[in-house]
Short mmCIF file of C-alpha atoms in Angstrom, two decimals:
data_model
loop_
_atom_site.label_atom_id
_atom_site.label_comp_id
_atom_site.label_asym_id
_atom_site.label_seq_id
_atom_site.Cartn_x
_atom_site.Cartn_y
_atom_site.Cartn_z
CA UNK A 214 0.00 0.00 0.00
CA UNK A 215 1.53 3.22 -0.59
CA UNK A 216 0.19 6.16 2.02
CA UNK A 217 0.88 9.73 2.00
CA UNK A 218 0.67 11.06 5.37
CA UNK A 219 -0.37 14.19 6.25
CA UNK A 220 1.49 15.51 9.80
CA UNK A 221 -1.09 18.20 10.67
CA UNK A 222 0.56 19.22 13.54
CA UNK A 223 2.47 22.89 14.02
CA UNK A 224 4.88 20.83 16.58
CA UNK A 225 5.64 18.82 13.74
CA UNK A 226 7.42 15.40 14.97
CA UNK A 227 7.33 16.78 18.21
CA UNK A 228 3.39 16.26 17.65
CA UNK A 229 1.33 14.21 20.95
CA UNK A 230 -0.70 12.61 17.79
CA UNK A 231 2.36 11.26 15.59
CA UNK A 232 3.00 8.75 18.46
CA UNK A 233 -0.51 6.84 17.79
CA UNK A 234 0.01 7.67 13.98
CA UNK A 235 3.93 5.64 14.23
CA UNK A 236 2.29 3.26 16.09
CA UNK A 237 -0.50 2.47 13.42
CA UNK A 238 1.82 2.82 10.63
CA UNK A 239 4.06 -0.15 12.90
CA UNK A 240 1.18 -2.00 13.05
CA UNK A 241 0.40 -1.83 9.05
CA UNK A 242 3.99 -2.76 8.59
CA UNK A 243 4.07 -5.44 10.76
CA UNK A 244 1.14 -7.31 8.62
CA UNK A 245 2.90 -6.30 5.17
CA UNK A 246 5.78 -3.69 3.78
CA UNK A 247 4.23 -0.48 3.30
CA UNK A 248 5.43 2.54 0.91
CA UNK A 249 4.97 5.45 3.15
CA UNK A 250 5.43 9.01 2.59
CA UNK A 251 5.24 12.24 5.63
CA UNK A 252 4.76 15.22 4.82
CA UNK A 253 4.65 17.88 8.12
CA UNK A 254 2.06 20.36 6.79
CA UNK A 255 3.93 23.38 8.67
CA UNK A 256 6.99 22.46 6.12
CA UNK A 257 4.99 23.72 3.10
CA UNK A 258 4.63 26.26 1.27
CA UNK A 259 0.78 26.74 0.50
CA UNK A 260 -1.25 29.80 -0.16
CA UNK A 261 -4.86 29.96 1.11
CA UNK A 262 -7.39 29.21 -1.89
CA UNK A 263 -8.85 32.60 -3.41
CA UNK A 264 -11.95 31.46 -4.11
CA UNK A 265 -11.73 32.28 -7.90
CA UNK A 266 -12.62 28.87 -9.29
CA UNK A 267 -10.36 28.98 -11.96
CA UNK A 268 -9.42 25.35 -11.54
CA UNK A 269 -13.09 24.33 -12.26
CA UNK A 270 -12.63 26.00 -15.89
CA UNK A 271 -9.32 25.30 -16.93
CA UNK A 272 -8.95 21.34 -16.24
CA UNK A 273 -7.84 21.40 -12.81
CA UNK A 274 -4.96 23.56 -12.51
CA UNK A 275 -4.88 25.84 -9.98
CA UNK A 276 -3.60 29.61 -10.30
CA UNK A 277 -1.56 29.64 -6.82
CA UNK A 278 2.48 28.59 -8.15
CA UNK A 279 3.29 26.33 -5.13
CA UNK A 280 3.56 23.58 -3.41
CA UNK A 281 0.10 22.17 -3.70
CA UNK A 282 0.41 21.55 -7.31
CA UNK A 283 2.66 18.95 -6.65
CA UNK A 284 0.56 17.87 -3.34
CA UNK A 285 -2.40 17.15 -5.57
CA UNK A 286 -0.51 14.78 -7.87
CA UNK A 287 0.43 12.65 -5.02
CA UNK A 288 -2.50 12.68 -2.95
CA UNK A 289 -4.06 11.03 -6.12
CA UNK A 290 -1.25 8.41 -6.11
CA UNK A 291 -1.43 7.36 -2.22
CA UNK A 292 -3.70 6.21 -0.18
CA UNK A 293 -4.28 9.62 2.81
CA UNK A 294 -3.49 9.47 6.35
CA UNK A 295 -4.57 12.79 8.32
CA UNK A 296 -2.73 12.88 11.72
CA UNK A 297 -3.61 16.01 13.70
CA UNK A 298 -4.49 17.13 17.18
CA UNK A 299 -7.92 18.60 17.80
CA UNK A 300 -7.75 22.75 17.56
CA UNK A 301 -10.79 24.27 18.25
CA UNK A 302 -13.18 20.56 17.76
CA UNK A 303 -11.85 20.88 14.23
CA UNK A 304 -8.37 20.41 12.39
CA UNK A 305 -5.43 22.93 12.40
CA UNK A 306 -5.74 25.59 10.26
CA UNK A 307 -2.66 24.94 8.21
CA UNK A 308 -4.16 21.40 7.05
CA UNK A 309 -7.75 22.77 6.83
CA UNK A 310 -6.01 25.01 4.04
CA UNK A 311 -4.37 22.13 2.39
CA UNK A 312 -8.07 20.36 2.10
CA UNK A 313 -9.47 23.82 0.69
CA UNK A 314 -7.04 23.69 -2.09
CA UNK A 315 -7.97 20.55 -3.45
CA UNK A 316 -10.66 22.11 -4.82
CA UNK A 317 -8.43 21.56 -8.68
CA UNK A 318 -9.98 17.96 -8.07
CA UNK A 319 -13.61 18.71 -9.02
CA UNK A 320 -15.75 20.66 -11.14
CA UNK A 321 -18.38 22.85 -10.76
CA UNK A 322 -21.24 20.53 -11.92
CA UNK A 323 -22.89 18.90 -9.32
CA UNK A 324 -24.78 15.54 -8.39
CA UNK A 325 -26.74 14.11 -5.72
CA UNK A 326 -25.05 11.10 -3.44
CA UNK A 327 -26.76 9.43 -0.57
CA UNK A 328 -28.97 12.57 -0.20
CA UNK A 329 -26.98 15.60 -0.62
CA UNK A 330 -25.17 17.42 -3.77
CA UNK A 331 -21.74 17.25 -4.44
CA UNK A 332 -19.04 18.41 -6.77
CA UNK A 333 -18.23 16.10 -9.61
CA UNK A 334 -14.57 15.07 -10.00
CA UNK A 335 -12.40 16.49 -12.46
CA UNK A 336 -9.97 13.78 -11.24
CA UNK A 337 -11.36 10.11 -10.66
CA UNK A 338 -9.86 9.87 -6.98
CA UNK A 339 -12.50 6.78 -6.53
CA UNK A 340 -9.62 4.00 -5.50
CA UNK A 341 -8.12 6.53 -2.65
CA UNK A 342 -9.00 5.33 0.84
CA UNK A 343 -8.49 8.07 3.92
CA UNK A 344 -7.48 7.47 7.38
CA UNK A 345 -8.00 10.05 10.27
CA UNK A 346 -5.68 9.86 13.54
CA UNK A 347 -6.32 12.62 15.67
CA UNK A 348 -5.24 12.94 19.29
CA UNK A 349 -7.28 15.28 21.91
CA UNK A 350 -5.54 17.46 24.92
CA UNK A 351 -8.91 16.90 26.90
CA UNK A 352 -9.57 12.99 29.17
CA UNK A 353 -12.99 12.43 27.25
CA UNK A 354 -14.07 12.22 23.68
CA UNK A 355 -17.17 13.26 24.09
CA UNK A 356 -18.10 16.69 22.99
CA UNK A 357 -14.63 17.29 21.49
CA UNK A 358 -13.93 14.71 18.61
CA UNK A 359 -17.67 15.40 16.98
CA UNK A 360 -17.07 18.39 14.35
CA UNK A 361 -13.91 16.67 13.17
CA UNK A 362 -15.17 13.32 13.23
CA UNK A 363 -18.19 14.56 11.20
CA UNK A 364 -16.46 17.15 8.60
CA UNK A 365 -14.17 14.40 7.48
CA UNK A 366 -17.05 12.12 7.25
CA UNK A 367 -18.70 14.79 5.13
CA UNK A 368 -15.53 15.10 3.04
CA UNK A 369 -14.26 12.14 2.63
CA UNK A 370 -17.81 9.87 2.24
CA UNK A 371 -16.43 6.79 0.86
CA UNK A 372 -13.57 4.49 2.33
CA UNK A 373 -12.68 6.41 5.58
CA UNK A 374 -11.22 5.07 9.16
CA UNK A 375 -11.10 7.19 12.29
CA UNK A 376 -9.23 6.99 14.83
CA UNK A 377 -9.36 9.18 18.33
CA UNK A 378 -7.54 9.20 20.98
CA UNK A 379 -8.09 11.58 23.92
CA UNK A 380 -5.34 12.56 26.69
CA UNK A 381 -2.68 12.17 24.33
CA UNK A 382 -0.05 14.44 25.96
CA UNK A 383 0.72 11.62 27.79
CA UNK A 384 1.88 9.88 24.82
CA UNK A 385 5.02 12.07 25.01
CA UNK A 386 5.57 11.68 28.68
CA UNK A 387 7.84 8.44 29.74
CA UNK A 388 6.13 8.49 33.07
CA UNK A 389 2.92 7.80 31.61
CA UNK A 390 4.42 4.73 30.43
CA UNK A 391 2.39 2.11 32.17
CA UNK A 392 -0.48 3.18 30.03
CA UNK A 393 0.25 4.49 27.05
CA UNK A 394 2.42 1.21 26.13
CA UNK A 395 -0.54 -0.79 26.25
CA UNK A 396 -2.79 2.03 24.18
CA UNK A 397 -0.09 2.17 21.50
CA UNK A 398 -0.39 -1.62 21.53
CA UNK A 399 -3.74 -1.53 20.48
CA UNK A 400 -2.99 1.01 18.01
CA UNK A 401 -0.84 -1.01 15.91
CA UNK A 402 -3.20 -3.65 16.35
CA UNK A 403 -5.31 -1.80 14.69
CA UNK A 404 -3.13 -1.24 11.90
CA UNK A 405 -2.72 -4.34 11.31
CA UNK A 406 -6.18 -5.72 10.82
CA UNK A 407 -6.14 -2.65 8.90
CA UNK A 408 -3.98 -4.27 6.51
CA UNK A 409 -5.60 -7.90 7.07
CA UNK A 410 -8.83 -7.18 6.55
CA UNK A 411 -9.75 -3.52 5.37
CA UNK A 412 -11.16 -2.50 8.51
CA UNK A 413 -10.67 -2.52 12.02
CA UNK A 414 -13.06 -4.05 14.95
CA UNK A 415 -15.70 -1.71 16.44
CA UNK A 416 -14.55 -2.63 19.90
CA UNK A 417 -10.77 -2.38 19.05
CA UNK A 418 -11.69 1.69 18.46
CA UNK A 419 -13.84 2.20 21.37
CA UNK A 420 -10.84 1.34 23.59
CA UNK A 421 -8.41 3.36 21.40
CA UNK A 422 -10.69 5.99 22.04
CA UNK A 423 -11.39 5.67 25.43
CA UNK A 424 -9.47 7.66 28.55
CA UNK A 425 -6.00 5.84 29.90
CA UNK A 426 -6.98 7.25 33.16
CA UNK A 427 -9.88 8.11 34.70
CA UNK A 428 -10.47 11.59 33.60
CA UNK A 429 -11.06 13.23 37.05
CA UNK A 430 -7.37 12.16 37.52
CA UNK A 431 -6.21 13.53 34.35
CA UNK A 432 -7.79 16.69 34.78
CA UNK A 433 -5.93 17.13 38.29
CA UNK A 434 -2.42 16.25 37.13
CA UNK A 435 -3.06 18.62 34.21
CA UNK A 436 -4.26 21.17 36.83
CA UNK A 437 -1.45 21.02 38.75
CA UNK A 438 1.08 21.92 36.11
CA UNK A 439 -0.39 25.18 35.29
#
């Protein structure tokens, strides 16, 4: 499988996040030999889309000169992995601009799919598959992870995997060791049957996805370094 992974994160490999992406990517490599390919978003140089449509009338190329140009060409050749940390119950802005300038990819005509109208491809990006891994400062998921969860749902309808993890500052703290081992653990588990079988188990994500520690505790050892 070849992936093109999207680090989403200002920290960069610093990121909280990129330790359950590595571990996923482990797991994937564990089950077969994969082709992989980082890119750390805050690395780029990419203008924010103008809003002039030009791309819709002119086959797909964009008027901004930059990096995205050549962004587009491999997103099309790679499977997508979006690994980000939750700003603001949504992505960070610097890979919300990358999505915005895919716009080159469709057209302006539009057609109805499972209920709602969307742009028609310029670009027949129908073998792609797209991965989300994004990590959350807070102990719970709920009432954080939603608006992401849901706009990548919306933007990526077909062939999509999510992955959240809240508390993931621990990740980067070797204390927190006797806990995040095991959740990383599960994480390349998950990549794994990812690889095996297309998909991974329902219950294998709700325990990604749930707290390491109880989130009362979390909340005070958080506290008490501020």
């Amino acid at each position: 499988m070849k992936i093109l992974v999207f680090n989403g994160s200002p920290k960069k490999e610093r990121s909280d996040t990129m330790h359950i992406t590595r571990a996923f990517l482990g797991g994937m490599n564990e089950a077969a030999p994969q082709e992989v390919q980082s890119i750390n978003v805050a690395d780029m140089h990419i203008e924010f889309c103008r809003g002039c449509f030009a791309c819709k009338y002119n086959g797909g190329r964009c008027a901004i000169d930059d990096d995205m140009r050549e962004i587009l060409e491999q997103m099309l050749a790679s499977d997508l992995l979006l690994s980000f940390p939750l700003y603001c119950y949504g992505m960070p802005a610097m890979l919300k601009n990358i999505i915005e300038r895919t716009l080159p990819l469709s057209s302006m005509a539009m057609a109805e799919m499972n209920g709602r109208y969307v742009h028609v491809g310029q670009r027949d990006y129908s073998h792609l598959r797209y991965l989300m891994i994004c990590g959350c400062g807070f102990p719970n998921s709920r009432r954080n992870f939603e608006p992401a969860v849901r706009q990548f749902e919306l933007m990526f309808p077909n062939n999509h995997t999510i992955l959240t993890v809240p508390e993931s500052p621990m990740l980067s703290a070797p204390e927190a060791a006797a806990v995040t081992v095991p959740r990383l653990e599960r994480v390349k588990k998950a990549g794994r049957q990812f690889v095996e079988t297309g998909e991974i188990d329902p219950t294998l994500l709700a325990e990604i996805a749930s707290p390491m520690i109880p989130e009362d505790t979390y909340a005070r050892i958080v506290n008490g370094n501020v």
